[in-house]
PDB file of C-alpha atoms in Angstrom:
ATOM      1  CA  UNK A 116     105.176  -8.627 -90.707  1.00  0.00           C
ATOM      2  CA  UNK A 117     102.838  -7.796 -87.975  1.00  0.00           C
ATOM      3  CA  UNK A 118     100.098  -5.202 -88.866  1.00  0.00           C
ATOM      4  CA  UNK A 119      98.690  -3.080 -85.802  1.00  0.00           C
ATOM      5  CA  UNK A 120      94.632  -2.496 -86.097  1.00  0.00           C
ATOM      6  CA  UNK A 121      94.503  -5.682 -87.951  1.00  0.00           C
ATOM      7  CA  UNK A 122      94.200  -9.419 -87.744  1.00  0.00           C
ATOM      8  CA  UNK A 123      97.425 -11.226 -87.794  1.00  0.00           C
ATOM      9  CA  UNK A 124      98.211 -14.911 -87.435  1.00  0.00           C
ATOM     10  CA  UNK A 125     100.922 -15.347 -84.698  1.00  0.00           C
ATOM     11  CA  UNK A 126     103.127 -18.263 -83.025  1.00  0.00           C
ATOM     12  CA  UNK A 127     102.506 -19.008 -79.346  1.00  0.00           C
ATOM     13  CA  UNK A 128     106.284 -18.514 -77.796  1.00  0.00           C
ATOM     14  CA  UNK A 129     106.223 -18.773 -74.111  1.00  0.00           C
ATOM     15  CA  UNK A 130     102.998 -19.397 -72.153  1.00  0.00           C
ATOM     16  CA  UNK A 131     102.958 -17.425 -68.550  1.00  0.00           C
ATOM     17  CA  UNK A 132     100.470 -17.074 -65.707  1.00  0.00           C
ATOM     18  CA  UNK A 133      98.732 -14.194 -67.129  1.00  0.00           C
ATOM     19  CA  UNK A 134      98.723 -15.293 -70.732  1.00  0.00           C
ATOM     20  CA  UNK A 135     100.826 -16.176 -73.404  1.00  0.00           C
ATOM     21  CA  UNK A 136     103.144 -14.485 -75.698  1.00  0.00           C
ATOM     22  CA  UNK A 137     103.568 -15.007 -79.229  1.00  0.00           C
ATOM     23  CA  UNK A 138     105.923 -13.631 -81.205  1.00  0.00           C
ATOM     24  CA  UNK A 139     105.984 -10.244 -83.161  1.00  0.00           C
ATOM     25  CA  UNK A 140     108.725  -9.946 -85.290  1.00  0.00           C
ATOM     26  CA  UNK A 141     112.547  -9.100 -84.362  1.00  0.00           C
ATOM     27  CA  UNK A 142     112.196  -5.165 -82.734  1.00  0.00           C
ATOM     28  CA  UNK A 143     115.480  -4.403 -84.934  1.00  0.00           C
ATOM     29  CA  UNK A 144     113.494  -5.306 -88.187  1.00  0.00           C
ATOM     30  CA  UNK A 145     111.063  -3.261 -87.829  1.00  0.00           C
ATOM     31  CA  UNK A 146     109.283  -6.253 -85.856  1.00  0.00           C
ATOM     32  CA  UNK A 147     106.998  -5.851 -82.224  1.00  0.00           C
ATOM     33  CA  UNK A 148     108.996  -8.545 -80.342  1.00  0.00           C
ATOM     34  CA  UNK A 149     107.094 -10.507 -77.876  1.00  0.00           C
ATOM     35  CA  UNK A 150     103.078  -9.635 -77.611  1.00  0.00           C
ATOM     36  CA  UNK A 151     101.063 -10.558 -74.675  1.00  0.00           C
ATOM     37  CA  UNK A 152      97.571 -12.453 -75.635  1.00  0.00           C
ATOM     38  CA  UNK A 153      96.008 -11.803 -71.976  1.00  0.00           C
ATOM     39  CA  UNK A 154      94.938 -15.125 -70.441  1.00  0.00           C
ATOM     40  CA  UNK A 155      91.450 -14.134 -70.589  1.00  0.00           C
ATOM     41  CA  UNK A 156      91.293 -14.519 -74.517  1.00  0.00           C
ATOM     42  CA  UNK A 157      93.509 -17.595 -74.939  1.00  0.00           C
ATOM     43  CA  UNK A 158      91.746 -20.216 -76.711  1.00  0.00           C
ATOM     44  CA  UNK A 159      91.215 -23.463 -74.371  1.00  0.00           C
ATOM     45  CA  UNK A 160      94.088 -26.495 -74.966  1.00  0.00           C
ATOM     46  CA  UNK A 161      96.320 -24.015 -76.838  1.00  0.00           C
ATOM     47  CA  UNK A 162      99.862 -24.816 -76.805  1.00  0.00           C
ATOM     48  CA  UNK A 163     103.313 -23.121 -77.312  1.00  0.00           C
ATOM     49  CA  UNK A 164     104.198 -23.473 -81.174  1.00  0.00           C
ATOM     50  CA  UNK A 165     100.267 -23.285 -82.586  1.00  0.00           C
ATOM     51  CA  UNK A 166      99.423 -20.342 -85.037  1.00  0.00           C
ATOM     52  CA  UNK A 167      96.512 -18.156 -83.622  1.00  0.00           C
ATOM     53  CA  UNK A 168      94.585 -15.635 -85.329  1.00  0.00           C
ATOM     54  CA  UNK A 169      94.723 -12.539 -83.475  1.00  0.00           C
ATOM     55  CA  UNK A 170      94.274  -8.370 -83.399  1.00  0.00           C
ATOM     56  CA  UNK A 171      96.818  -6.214 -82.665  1.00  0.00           C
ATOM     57  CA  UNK A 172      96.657  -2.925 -80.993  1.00  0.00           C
ATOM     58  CA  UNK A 173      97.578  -0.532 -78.144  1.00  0.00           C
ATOM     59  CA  UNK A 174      96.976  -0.826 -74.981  1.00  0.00           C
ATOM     60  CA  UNK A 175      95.816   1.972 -71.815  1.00  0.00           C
ATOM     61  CA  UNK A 176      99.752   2.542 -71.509  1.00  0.00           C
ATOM     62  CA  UNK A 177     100.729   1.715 -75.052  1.00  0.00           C
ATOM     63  CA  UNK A 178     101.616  -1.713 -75.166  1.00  0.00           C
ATOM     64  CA  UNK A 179     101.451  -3.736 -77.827  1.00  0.00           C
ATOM     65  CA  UNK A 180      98.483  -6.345 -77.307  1.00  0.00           C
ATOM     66  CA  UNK A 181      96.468  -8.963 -78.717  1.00  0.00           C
ATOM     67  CA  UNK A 182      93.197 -10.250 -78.511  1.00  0.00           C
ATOM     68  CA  UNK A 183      91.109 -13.352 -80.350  1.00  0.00           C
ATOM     69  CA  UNK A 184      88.031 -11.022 -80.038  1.00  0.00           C
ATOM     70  CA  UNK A 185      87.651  -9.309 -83.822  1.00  0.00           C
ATOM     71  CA  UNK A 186      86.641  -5.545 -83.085  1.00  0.00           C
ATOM     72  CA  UNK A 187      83.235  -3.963 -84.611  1.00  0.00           C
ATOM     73  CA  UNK A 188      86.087  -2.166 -87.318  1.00  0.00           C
ATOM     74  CA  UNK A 189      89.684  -2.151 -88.025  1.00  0.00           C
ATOM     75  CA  UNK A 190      92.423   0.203 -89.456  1.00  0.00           C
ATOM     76  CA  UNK A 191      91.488   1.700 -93.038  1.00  0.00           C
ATOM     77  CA  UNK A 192      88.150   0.497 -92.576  1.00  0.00           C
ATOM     78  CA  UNK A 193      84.500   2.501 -91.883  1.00  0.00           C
ATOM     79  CA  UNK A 194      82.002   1.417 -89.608  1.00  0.00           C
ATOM     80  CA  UNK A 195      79.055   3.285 -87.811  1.00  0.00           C
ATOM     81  CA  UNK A 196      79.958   3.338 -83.631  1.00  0.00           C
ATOM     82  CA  UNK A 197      78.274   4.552 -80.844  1.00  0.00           C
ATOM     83  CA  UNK A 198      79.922   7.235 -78.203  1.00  0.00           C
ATOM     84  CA  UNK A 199      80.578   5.159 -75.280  1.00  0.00           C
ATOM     85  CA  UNK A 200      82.201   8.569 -73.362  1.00  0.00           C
ATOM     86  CA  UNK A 201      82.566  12.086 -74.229  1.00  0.00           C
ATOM     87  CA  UNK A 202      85.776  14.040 -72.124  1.00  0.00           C
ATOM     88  CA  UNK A 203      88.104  16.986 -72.382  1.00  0.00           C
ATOM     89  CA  UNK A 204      89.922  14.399 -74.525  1.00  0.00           C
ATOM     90  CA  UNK A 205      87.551  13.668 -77.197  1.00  0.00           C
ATOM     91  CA  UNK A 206      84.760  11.409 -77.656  1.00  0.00           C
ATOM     92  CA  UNK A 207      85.290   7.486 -77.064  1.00  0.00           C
ATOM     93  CA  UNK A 208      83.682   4.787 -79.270  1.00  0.00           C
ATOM     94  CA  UNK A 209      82.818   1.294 -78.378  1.00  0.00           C
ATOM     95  CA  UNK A 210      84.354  -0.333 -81.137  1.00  0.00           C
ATOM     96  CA  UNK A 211      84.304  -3.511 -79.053  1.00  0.00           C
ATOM     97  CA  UNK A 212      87.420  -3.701 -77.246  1.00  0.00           C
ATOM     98  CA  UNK A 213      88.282  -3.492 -73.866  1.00  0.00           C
ATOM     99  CA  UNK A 214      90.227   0.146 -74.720  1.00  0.00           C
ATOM    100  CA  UNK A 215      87.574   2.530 -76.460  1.00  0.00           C
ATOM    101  CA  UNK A 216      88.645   3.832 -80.077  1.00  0.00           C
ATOM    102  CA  UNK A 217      89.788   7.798 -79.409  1.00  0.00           C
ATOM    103  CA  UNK A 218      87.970  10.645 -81.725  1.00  0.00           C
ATOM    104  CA  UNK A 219      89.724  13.885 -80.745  1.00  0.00           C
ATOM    105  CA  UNK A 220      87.788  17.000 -80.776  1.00  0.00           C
ATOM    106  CA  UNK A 221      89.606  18.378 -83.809  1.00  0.00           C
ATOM    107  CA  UNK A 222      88.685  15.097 -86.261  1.00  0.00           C
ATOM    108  CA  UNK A 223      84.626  15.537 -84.951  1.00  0.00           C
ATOM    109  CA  UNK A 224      82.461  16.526 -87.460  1.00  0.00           C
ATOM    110  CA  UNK A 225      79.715  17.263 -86.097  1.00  0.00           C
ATOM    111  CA  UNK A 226      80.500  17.507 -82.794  1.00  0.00           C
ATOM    112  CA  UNK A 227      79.626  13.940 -81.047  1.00  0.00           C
ATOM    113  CA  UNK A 228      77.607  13.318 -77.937  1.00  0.00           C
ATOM    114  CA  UNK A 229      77.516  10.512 -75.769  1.00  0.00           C
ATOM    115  CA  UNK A 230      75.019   7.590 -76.711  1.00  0.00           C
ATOM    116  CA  UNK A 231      74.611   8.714 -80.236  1.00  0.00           C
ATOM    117  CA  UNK A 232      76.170   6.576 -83.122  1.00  0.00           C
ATOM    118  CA  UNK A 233      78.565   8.050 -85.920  1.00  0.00           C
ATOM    119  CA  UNK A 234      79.853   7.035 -89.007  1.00  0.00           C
ATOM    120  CA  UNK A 235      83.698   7.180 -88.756  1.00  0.00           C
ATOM    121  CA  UNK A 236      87.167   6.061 -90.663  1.00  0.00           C
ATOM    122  CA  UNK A 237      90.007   3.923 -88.087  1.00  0.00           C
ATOM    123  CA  UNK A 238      93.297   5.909 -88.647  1.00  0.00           C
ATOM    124  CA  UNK A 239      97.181   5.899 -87.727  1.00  0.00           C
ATOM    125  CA  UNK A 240      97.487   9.264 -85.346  1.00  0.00           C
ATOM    126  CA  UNK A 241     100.686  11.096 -85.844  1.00  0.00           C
ATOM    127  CA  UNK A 242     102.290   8.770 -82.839  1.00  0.00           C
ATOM    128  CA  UNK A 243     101.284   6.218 -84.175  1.00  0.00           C
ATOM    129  CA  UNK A 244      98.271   5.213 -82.321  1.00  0.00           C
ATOM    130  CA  UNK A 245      95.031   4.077 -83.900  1.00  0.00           C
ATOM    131  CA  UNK A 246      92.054   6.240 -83.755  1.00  0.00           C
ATOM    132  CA  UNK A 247      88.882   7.585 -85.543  1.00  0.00           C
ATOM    133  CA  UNK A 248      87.751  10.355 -87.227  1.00  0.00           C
ATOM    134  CA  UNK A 249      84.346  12.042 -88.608  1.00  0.00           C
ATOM    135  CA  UNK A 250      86.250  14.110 -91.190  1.00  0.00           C
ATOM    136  CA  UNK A 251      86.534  10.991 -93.444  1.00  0.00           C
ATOM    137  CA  UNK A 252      86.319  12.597 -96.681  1.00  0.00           C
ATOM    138  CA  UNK A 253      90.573  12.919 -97.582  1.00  0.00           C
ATOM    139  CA  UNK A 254      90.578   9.154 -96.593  1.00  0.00           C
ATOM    140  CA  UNK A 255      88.140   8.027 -99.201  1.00  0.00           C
ATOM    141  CA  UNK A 256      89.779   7.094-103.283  1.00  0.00           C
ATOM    142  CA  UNK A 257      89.405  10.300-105.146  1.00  0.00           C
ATOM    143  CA  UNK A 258      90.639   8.266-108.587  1.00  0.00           C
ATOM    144  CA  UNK A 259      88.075   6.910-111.259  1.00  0.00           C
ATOM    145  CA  UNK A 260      86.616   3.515-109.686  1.00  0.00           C
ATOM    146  CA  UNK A 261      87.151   0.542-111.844  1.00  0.00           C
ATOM    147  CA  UNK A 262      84.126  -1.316-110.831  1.00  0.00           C
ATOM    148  CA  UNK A 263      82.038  -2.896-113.540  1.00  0.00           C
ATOM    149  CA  UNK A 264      78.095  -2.049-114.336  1.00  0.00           C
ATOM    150  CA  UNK A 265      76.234  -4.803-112.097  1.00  0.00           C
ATOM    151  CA  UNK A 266      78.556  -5.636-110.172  1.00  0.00           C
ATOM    152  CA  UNK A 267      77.645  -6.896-106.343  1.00  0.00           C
ATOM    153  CA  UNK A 268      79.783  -4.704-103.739  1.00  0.00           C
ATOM    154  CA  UNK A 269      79.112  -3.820-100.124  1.00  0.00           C
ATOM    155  CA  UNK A 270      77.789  -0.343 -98.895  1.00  0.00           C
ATOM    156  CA  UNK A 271      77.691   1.825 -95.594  1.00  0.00           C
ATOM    157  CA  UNK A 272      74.967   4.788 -95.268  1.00  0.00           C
ATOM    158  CA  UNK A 273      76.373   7.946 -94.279  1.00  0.00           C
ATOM    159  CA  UNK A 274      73.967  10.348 -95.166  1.00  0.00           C
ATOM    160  CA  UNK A 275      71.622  11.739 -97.045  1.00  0.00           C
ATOM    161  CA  UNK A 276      71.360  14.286 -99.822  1.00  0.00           C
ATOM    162  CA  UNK A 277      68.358  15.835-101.892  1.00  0.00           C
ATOM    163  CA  UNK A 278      68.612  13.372-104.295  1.00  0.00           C
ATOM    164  CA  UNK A 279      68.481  10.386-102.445  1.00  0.00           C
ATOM    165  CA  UNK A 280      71.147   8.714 -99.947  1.00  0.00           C
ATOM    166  CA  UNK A 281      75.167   8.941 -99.930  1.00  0.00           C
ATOM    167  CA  UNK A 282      77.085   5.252 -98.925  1.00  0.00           C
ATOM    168  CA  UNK A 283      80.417   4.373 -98.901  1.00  0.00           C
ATOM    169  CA  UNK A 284      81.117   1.594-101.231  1.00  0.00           C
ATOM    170  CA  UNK A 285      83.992  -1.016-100.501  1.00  0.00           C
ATOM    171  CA  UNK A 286      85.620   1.247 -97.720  1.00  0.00           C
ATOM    172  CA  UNK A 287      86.679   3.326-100.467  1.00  0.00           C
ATOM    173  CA  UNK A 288      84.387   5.635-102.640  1.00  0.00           C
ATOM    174  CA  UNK A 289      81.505   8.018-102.286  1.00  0.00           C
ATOM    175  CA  UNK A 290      78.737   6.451-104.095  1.00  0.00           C
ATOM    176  CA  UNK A 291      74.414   7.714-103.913  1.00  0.00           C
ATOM    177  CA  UNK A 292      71.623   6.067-104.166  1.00  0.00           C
ATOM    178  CA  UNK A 293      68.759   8.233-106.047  1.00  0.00           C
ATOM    179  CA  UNK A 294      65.311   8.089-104.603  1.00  0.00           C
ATOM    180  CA  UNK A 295      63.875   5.908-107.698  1.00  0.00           C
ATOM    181  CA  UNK A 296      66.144   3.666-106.697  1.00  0.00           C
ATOM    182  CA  UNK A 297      65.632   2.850-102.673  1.00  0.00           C
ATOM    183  CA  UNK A 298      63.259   0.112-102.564  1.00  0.00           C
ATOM    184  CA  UNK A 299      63.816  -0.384 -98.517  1.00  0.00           C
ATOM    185  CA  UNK A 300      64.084   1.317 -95.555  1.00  0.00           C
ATOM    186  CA  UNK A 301      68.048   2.670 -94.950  1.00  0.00           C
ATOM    187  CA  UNK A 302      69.307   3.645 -92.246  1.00  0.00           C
ATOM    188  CA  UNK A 303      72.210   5.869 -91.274  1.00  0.00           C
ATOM    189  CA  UNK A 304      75.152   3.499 -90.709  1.00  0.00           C
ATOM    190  CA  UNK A 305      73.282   0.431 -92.132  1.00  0.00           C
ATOM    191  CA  UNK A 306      75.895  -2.195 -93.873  1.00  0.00           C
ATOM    192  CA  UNK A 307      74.156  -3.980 -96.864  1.00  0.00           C
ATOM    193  CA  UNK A 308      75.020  -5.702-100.330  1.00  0.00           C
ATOM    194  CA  UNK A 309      73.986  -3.327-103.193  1.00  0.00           C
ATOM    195  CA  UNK A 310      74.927  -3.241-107.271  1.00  0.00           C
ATOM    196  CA  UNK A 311      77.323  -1.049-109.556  1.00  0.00           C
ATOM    197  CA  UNK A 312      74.494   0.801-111.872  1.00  0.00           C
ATOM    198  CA  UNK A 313      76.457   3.412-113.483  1.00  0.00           C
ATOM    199  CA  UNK A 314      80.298   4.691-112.800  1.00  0.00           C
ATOM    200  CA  UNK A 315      80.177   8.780-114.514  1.00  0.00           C
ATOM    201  CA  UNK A 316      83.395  10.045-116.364  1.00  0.00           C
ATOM    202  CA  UNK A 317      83.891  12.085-113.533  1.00  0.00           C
ATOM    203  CA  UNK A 318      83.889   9.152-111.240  1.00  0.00           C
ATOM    204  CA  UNK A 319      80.528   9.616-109.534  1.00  0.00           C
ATOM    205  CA  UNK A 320      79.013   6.053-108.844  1.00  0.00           C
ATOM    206  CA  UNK A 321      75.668   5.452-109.200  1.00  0.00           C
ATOM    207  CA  UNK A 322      74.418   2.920-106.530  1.00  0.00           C
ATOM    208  CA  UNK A 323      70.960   0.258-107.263  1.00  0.00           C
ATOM    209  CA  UNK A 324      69.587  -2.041-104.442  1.00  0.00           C
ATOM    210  CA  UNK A 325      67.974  -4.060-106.641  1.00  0.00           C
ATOM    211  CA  UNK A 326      69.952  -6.925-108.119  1.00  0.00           C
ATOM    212  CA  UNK A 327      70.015  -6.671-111.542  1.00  0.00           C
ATOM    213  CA  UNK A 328      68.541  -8.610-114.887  1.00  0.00           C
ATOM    214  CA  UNK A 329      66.932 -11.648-114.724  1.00  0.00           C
ATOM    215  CA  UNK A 330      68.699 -12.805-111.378  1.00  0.00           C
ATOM    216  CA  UNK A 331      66.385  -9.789-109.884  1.00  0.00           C
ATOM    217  CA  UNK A 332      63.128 -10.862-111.436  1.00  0.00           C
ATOM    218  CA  UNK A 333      63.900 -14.592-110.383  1.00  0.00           C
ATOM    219  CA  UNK A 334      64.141 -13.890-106.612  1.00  0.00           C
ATOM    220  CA  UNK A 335      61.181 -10.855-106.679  1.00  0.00           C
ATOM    221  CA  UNK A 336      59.458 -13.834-108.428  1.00  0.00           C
ATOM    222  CA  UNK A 337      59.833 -16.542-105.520  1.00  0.00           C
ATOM    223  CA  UNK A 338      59.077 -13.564-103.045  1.00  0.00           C
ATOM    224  CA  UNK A 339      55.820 -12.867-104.515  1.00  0.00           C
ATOM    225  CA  UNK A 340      55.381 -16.955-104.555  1.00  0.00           C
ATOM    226  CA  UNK A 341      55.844 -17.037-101.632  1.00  0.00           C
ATOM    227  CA  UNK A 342      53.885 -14.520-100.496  1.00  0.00           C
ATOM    228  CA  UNK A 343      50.874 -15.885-102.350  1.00  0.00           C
ATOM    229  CA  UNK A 344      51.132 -19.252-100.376  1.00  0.00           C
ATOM    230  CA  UNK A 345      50.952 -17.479 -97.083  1.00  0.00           C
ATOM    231  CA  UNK A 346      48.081 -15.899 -98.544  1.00  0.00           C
ATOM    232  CA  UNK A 347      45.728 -18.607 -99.407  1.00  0.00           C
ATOM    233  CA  UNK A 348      46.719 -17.801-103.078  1.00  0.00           C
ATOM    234  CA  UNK A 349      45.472 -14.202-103.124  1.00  0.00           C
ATOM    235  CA  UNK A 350      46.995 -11.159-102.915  1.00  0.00           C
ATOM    236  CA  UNK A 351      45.439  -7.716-103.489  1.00  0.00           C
ATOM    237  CA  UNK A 352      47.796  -6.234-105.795  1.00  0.00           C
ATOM    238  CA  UNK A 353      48.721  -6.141-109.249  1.00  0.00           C
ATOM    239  CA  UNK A 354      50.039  -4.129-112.052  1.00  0.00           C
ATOM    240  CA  UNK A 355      47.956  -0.688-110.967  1.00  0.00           C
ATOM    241  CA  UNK A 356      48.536  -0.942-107.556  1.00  0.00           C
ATOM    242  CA  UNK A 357      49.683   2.265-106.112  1.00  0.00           C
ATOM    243  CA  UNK A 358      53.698   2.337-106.088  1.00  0.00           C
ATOM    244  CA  UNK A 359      54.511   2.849-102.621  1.00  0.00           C
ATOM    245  CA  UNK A 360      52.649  -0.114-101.404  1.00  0.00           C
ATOM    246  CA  UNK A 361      54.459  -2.155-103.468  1.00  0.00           C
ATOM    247  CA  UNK A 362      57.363  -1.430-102.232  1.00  0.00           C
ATOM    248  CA  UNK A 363      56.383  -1.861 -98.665  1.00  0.00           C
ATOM    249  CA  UNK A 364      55.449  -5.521 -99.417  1.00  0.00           C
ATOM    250  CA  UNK A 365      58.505  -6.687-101.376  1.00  0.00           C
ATOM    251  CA  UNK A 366      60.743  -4.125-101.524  1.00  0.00           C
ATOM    252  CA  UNK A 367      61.245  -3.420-105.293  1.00  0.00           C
ATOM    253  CA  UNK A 368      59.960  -0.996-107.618  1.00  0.00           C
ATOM    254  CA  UNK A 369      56.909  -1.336-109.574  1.00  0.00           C
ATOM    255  CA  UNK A 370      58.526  -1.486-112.321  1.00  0.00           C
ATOM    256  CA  UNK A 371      60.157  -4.802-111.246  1.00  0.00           C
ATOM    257  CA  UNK A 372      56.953  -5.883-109.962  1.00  0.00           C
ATOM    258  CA  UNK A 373      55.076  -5.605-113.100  1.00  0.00           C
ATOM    259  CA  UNK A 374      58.207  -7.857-115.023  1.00  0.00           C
ATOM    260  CA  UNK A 375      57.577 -10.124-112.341  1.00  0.00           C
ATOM    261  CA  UNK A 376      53.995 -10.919-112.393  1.00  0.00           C
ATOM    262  CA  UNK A 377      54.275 -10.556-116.311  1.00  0.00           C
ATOM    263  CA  UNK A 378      56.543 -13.369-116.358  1.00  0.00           C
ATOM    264  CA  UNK A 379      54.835 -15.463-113.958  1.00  0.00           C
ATOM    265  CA  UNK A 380      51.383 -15.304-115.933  1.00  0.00           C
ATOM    266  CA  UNK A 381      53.750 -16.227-118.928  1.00  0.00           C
ATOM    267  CA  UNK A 382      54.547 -19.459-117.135  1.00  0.00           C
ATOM    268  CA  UNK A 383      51.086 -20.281-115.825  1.00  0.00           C
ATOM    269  CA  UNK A 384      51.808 -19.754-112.261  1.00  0.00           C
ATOM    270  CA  UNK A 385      49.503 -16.538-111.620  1.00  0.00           C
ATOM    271  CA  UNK A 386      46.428 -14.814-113.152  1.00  0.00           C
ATOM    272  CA  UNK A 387      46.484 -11.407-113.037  1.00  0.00           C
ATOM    273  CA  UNK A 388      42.691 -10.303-111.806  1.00  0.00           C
ATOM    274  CA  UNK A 389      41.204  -6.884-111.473  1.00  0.00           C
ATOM    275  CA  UNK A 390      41.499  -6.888-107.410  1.00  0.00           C
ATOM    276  CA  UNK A 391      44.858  -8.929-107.488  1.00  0.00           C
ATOM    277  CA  UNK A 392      46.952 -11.248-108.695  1.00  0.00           C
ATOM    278  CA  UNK A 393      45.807 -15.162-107.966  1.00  0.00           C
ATOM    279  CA  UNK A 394      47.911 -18.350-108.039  1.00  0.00           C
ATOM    280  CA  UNK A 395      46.936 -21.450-110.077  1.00  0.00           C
TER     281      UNK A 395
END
């Protein structure tokens, strides 16, 4: 069954001047019959009975249409765009298509202004057409997560609170970041990998940058390596170095820092000096 605001894989059907069409699905069946793939995006040496991976969606005078071009976000999914156009309509995102994704005044929040970027969830209108919206909150789980403690997922900033930053995890759940815990620069709208550190009883999810255990102190490890190569085999740092620069140079806390260089003395590969840490 073809999915509109998705990627769908499709049969070429009938190849015409201005494209091809491949087939939707009977209309009676809940289907989208025959869907034009404008000539423009066909893939060179295609041919009438080969499969092509495509996205569906709605045309200027809703048609049905497909392109091979995958768009910047897709239905039931969040993504940070910028405000191509702002009209009596609404305000119009470039989401990467030739059509621009439709935020209507009443699903703004805050109001949007052209050239500024927004975080914002892709939608099924009442008619049926896709479009965005800034009041994301209904469309996010409200049930108890079942992620497990460690575990790797993907995050989206969308704000910030007095306790550190807010991110969507997995297109799905509010999760925060606390201030200990940013080792790096975020940005609003900023897709990254981060960790599971704690999931509340009330569902709250605690967020973590840092990958956890050992697999943490192993990369920090080669970073600081690393590092000390470039360096001629000095660095100016060590385990009283003030906090903040630590973090600026690897991006980790100092409390990983200090298991780090502890563990590399351990193994013979640093001495730990009072202006630094040396390698040997």
């Amino acid at each position: 069954m073809v999915k509109l605001g998705q990627m769908n894989r499709l049969k070429v059907i009938k190849q015409v001047d201005f494209g091809l069409f491949l087939d939707g699905g009977n209309k009676d069946i809940d289907g989208f019959g025959e869907i034009l793939l404008p000539r423009r995006y066909v893939p060179e040496n295609t041919q009438i009975g080969d499969d092509l991976d495509v996205f569906i969606y709605l045309d200027s005078e809703d048609q049905y249409i497909a392109t091979t071009e995958t768009p910047k976000v897709m239905l039931g999914q969040f993504a940070c765009l910028n405000v191509a156009m702002v009209n009596q309509v609404g305000a119009f995102l470039d989401w990467g298509l030739p059509k621009d994704l439709l935020v209507p005044f009443a699903q703004q929040r805050p109001k949007m202004e052209e050239d500024r970027h927004y975080v914002v969830y892709v939608y099924l209108d009442n008619s049926g057409r896709i479009a965005a919206t800034g009041r994301y909150d209904k469309h996010l789980n409200q049930s108890k997560p079942e992620y497990k403690s460690r575990q790797k997922v993907n995050v989206l900033v969308a704000g910030r609170t007095d306790l550190g930053t807010k991110v969507i995890v997995e297109n799905a759940h509010w999760g925060q970041i606390f201030q200990s815990d940013i080792t790096q620069p975020l940005k609003y709208g900023q897709k990254l990998e981060a960790f599971i550190k704690k999931i509340h009883e009330n569902g709250n999810i605690d967020i973590m940058l840092e990958q956890p255990g050992y697999a943490k102190i192993d990369a920090l490890s080669q970073s600081i390596l690393n590092k000390l190569h470039a360096s001629r085999g000095f660095l100016p740092v060590h385990d009283k170095t003030d906090p903040e620069l630590i973090r600026r140079l690897f991006l980790c806390s100092k409390k990983s820092f200090k298991q780090a260089i502890g563990g590399l003395k351990r193994q013979g590969l640093i001495e730990i000096q009072g202006q630094g840490i040396k390698l040997l």
